[in-house]
Short mmCIF file of C-alpha atoms and ligand atoms in Angstrom, two decimals:
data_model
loop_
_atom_site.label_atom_id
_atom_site.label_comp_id
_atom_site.label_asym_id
_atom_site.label_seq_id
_atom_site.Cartn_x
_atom_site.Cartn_y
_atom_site.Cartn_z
CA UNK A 1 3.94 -156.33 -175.87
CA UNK A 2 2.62 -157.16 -172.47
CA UNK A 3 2.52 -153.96 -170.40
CA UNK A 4 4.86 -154.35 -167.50
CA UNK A 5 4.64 -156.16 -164.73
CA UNK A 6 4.24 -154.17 -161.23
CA UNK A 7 4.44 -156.02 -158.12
CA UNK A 8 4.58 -153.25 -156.35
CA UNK A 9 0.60 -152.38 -156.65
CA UNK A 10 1.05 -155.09 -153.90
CA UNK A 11 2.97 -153.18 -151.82
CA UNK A 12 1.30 -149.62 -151.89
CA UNK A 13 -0.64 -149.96 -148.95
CA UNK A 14 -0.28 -151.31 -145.44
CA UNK A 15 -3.23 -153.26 -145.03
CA UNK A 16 -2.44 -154.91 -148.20
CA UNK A 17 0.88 -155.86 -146.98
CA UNK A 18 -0.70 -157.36 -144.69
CA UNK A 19 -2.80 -159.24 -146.86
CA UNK A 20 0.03 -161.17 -149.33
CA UNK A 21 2.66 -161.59 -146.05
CA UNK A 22 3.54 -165.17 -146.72
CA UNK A 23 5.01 -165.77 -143.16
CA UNK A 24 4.40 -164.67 -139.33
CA UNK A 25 6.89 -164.51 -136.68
CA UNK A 26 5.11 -164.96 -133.04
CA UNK A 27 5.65 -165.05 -129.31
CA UNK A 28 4.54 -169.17 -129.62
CA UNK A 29 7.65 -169.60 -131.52
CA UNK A 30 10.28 -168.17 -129.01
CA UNK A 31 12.17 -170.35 -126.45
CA UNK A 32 14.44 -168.85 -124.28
CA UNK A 33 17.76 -170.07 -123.15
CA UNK A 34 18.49 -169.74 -119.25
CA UNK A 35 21.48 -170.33 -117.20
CA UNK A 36 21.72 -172.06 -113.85
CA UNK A 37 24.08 -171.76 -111.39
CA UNK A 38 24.17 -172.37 -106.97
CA UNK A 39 24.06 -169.82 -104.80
CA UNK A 40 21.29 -168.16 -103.37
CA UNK A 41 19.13 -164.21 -105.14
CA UNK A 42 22.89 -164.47 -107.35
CA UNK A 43 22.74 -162.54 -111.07
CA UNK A 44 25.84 -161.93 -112.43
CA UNK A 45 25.82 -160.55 -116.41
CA UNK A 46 27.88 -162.85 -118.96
CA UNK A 47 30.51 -160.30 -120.08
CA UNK A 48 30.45 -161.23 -124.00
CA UNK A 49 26.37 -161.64 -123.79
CA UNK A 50 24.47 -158.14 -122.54
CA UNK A 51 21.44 -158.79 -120.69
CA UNK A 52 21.82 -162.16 -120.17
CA UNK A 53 23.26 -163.43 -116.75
CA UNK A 54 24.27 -166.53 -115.01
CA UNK A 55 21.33 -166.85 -112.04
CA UNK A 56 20.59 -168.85 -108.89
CA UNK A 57 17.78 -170.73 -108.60
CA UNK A 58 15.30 -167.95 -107.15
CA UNK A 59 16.33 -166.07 -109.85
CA UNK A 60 15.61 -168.13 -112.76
CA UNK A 61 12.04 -168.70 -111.21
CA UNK A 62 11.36 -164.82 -110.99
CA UNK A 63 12.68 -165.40 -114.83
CA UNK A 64 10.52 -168.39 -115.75
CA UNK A 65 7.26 -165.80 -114.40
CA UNK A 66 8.60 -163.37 -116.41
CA UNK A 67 8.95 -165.26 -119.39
CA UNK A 68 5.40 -167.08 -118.90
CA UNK A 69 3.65 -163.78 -118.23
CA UNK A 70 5.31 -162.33 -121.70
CA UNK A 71 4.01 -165.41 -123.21
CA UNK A 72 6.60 -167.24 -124.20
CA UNK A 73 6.06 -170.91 -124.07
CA UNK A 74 9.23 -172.36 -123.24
CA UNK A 75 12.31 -172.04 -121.54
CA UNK A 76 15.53 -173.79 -122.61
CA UNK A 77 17.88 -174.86 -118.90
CA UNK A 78 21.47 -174.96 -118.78
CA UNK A 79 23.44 -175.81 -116.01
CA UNK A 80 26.89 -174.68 -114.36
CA UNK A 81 27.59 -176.81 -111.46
CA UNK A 82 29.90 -176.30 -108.40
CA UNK A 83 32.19 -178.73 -109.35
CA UNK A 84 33.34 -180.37 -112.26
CA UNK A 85 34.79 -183.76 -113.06
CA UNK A 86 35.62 -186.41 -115.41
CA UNK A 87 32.58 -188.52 -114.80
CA UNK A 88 30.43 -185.25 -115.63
CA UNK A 89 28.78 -186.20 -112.09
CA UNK A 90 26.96 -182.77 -112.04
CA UNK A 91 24.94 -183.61 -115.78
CA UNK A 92 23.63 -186.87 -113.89
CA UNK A 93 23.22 -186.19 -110.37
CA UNK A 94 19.39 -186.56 -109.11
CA UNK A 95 20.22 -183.41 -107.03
CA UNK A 96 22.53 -181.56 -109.91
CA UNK A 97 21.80 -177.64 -110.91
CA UNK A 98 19.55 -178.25 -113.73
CA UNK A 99 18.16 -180.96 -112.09
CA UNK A 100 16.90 -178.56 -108.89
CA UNK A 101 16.06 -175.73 -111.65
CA UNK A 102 13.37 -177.75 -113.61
CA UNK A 103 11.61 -179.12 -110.40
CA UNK A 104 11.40 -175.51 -108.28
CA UNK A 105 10.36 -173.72 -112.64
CA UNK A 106 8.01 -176.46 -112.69
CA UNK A 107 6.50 -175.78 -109.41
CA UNK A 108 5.98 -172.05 -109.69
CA UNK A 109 5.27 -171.92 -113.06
CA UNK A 110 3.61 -175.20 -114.06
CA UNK A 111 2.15 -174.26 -117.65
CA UNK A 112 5.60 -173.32 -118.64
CA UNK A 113 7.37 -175.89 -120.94
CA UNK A 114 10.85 -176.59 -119.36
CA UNK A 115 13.55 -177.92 -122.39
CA UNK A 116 16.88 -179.10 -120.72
CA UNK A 117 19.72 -179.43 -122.63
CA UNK A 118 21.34 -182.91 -122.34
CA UNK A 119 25.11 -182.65 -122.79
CA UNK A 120 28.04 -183.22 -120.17
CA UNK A 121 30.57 -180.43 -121.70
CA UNK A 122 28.94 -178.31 -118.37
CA UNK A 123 29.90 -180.44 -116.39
CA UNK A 124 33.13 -182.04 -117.33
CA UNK A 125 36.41 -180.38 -116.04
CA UNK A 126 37.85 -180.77 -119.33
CA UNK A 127 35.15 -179.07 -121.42
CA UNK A 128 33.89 -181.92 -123.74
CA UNK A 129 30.50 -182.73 -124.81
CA UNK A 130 31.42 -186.72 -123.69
CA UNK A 131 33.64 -188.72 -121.70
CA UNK A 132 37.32 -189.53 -122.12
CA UNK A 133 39.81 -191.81 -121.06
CA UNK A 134 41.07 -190.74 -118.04
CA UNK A 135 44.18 -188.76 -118.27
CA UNK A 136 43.55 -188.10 -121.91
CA UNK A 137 45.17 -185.09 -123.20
CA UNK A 138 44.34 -185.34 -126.90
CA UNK A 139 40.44 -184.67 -126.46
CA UNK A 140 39.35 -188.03 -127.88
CA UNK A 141 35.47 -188.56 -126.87
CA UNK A 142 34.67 -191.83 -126.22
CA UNK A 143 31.04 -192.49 -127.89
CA UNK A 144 29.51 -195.48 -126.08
CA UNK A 145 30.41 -194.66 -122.75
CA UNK A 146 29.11 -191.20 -123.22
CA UNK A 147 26.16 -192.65 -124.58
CA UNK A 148 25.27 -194.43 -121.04
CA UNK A 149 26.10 -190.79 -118.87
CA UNK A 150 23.68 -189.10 -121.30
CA UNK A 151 20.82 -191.51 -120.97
CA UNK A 152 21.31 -191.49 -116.81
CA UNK A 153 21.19 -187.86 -117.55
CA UNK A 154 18.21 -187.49 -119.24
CA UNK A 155 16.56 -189.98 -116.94
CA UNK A 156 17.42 -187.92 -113.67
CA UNK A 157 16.14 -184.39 -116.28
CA UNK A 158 12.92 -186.34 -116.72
CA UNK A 159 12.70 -187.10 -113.28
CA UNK A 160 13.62 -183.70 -112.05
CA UNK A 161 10.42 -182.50 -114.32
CA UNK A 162 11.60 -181.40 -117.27
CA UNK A 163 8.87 -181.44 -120.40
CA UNK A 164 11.50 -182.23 -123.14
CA UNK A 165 15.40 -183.69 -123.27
CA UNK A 166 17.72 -181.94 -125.51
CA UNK A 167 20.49 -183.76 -126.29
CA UNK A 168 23.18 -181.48 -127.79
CA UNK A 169 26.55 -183.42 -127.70
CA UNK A 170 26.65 -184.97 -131.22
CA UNK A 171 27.19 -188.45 -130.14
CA UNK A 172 26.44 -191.32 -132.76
CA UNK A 173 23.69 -193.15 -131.44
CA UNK A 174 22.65 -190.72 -128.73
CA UNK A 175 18.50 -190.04 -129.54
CA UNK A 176 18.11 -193.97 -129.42
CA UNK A 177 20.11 -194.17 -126.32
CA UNK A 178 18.02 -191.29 -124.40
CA UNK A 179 14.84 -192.91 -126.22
CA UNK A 180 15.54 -196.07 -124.76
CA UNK A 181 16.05 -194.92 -121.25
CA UNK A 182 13.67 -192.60 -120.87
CA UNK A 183 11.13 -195.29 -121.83
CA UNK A 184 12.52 -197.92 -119.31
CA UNK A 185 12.43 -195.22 -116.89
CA UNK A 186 8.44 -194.77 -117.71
CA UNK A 187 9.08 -191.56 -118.94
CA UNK A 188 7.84 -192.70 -123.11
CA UNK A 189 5.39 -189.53 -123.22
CA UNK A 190 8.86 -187.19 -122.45
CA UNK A 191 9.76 -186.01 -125.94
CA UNK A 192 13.14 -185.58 -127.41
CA UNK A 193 14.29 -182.54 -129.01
CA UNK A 194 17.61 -183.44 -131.26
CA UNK A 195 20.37 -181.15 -131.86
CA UNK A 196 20.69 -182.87 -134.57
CA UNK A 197 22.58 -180.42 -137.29
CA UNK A 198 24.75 -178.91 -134.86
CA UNK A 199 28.02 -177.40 -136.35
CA UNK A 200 31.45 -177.11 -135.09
CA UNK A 201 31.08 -173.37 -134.79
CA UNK A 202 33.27 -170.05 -133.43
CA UNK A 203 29.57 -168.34 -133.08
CA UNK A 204 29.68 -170.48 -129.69
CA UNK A 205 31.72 -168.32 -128.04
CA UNK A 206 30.01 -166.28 -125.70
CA UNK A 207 27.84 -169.20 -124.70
CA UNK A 208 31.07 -170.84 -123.22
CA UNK A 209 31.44 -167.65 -121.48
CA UNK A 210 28.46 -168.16 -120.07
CA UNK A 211 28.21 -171.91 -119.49
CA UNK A 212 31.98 -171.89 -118.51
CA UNK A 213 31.96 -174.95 -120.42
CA UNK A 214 35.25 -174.04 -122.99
CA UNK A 215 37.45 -177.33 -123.52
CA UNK A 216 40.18 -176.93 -121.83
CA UNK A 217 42.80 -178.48 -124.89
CA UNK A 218 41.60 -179.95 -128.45
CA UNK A 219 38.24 -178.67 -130.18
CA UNK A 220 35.02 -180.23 -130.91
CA UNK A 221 35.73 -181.17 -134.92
CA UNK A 222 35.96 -184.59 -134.15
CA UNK A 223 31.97 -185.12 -132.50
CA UNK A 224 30.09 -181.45 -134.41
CA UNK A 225 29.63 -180.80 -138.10
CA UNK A 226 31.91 -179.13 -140.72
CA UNK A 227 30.83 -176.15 -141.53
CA UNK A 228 31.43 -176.85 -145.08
CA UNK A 229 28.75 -179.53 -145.08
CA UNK A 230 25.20 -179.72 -146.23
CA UNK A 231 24.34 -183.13 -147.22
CA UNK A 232 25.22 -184.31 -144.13
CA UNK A 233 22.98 -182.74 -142.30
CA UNK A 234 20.17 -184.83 -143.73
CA UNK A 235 22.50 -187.58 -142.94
CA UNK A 236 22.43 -186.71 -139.18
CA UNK A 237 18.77 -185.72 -139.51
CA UNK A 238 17.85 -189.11 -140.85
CA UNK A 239 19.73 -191.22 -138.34
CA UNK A 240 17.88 -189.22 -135.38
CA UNK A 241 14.67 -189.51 -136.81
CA UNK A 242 14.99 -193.29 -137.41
CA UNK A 243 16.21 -193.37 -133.70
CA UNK A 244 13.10 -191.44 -132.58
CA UNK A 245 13.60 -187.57 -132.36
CA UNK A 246 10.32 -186.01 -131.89
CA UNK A 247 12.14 -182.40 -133.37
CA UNK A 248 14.74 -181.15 -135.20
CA UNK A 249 17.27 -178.43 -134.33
CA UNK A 250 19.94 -176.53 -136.75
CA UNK A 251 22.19 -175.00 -134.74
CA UNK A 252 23.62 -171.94 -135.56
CA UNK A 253 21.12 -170.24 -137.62
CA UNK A 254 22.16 -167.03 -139.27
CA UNK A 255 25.06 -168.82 -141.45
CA UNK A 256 23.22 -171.83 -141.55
CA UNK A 257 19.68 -170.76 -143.26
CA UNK A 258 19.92 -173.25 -146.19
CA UNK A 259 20.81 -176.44 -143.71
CA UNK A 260 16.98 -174.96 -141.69
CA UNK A 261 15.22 -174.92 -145.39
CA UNK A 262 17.12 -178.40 -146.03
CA UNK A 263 15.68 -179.86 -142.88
CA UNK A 264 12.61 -178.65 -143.14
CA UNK A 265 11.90 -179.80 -146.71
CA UNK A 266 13.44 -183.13 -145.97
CA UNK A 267 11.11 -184.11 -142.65
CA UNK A 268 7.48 -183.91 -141.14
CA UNK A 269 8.88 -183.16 -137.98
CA UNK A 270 9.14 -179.44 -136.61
CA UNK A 271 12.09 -178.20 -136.94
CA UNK A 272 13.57 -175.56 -134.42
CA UNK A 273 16.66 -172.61 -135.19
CA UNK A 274 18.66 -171.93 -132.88
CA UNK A 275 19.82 -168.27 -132.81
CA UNK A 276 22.75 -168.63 -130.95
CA UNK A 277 25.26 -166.58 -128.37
CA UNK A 278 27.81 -165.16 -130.97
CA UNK A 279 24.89 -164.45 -133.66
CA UNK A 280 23.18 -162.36 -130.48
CA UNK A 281 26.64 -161.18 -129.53
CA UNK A 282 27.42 -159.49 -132.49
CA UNK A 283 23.73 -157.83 -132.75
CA UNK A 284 23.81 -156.22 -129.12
CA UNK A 285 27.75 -154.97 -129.74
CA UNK A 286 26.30 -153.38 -132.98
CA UNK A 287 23.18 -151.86 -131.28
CA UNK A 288 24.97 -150.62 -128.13
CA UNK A 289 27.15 -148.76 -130.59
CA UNK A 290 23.84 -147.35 -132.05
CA UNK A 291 24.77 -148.70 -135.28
CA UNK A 292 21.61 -150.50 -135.86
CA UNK A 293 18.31 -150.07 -134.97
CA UNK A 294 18.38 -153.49 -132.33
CA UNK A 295 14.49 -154.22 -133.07
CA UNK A 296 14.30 -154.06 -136.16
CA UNK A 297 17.16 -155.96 -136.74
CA UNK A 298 15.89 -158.45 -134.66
CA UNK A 299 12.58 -158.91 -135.36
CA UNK A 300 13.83 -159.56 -139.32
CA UNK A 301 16.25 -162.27 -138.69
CA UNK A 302 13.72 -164.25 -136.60
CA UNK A 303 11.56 -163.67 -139.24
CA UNK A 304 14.21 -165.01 -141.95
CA UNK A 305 14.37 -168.09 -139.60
CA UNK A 306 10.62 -168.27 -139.90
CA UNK A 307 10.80 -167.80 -143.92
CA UNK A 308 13.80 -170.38 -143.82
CA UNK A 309 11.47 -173.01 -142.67
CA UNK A 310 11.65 -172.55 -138.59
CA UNK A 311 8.79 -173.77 -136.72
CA UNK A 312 10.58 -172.55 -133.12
CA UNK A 313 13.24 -170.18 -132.01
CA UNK A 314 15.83 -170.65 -129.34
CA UNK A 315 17.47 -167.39 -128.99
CA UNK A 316 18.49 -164.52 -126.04
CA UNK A 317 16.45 -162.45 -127.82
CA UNK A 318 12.94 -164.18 -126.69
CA UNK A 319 12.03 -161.77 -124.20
CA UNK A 320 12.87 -158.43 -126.27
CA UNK A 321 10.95 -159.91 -129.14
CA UNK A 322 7.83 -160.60 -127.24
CA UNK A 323 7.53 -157.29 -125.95
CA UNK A 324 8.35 -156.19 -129.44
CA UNK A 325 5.82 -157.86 -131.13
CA UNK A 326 3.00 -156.93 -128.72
CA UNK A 327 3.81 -153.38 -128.98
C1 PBG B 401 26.54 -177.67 -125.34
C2 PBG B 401 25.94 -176.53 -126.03
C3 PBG B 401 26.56 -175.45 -126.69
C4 PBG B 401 25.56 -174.58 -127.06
C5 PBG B 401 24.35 -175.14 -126.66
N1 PBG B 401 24.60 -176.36 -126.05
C6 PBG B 401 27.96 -175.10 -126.89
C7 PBG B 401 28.97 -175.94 -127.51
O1 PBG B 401 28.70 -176.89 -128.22
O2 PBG B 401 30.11 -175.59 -127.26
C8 PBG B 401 25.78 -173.27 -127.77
C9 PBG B 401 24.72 -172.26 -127.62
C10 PBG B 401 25.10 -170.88 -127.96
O3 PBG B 401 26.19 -170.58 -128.47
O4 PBG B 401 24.25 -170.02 -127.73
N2 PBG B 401 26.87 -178.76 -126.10
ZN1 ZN B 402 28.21 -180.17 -125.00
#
């Protein structure tokens, strides 16, 4: 007989822990998500989402410092315009919320990366990631139109400054749509971030909260993934990537870990998590309960993203994290 095996002489020591970890989480993998609205030195916390807050333009500059100083690479934008209507005229709109928060980040902060999410379901007054018929009741997204608000979209995002167009509405066709009129524009060195896995999810929640961007009747089955599928994901992932994503997102992450390994094992490209507002939700309710230990907590499910085969990290958390891991 072989005398047993005993990993844990592997283990006994902290430097040697060090030695066999197989994965690092770091700050260069964090992106954090930030929410736009008008209105002048205006913070107001999201209700379902502690410690994050809806803020006016000054504001999300004295956050993009913040963020840059803390070392965090990027910032994701979302937008919450004054009005909404059916044309989404906010999401395109040379002058629209996100459009004046990537130029004035990009001014006072110009080594920050700036990510804007592309979708219209901001800026809609019925809540939908694309455009319908007007009058329609039932919720039925009309691709191909949507297709032509999203690339104007992108095009005014691009020209507003921002370093990469994330397109989040699930549209067929939509990464070749942006591709194409961000390079007619002149903008072909602007790369494109795909949500590309992105599930029809309840962990969404809070984020709707916070984008006020709930549909008003129907859901979003029809245009997101089931959540019962995998193999479709590399499906989705294949058509984007053919169309000329530059990344890769899975979106939500915590129940999703085997679509991030999927993706990752099935492309070249990186391949980005995002952590989203229910999974953060559900971590600060537990922690301000002082059932868990928040860090900790924290710092291990990035990590599991990281082990799951994340190369970046959207998530709320960003900020807490980097101070975490330099301390
Ligand atoms: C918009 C969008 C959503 C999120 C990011 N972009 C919400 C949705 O599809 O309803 C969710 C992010 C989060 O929950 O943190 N299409
Ligand atoms: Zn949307």
């Amino acid at each position: 007989m072989f005398p047993i095996q005993r990993p844990r002489r592997l283990r006994n020591h902290p430097q040697l822990r060090r030695m066999v970890r197989e994965n690092i989480l770091t700050t260069s993998d964090l992106i954090y998500p930030l929410f736009a609205v008008p209105g002048e030195s205006f913070a107001k916390e999201v209700k379902s989402m502690p410690g994050v807050y809806q803020l006016s333009i000054d504001k999300i500059v004295e956050e993009a410092k913040e963020v840059y100083d803390l070392g965090i690479p990027a910032i994701i934008l979302f937008g919450i315009p004054a009005d909404k209507d059916n044309d989404a005229t906010g999401a395109w709109h040379d002058h629209g919320i996100v459009q004046q928060a990537a130029t004035a980040v990009k001014e006072a902060v110009p080594d920050l990366v700036v990510i804007v999410d592309t979708c219209l379901c901001e800026y809609t007054a019925h809540g939908h990631c694309g455009y319908l018929q007007t009058g329609d009741l039932t919720g039925r997204v009309l691709n191909d139109p949507t297709l032509e608000l999203l690339k104007k979209t992108a095009v005014s995002q691009a020209k507003a400054g921002a370093d990469i167009i994330a397109p989040s509405g699930m549209m067929d066709g939509f990464v070749q749509a942006i591709r194409s009129g961000l390079d007619e524009a002149g903008f072909e060195d602007i790369p494109i971030l795909s949500y590309a896995a992105k599930y029809a999810s309840a962990y969404y929640g809070p984020f709707r909260d916070a984008a006020e961007s709930a549909p008003q009747f129907g859901d979003r089955r029809t245009y997101q993934m089931d959540p019962a599928n995998g193999t479709e994901a590399l499906k989705e992932i294949e058509l984007d990537i053919a169309e000329g994503a530059d990344m890769l997102m899975v979106k939500p992450a915590l129940a999703y870990m085997d679509i991030i390994w999927r993706v990752k094992q099935a492309t070249n490209l990186p391949v980005a998590a995002y952590n989203v507002s229910g999974e953060y939700s559900m971590v600060k309710a537990a922690a301000l309960n002082g059932w868990i230990d928040e860090q900790k907590v924290v710092l291990e499910t990035l990590m599991g993203f990281k082990r799951s085969g994340a190369d970046l990290i959207l998530t709320y958390h960003a900020k807490d994290a980097a101070r975490w891991l330099q301390g």
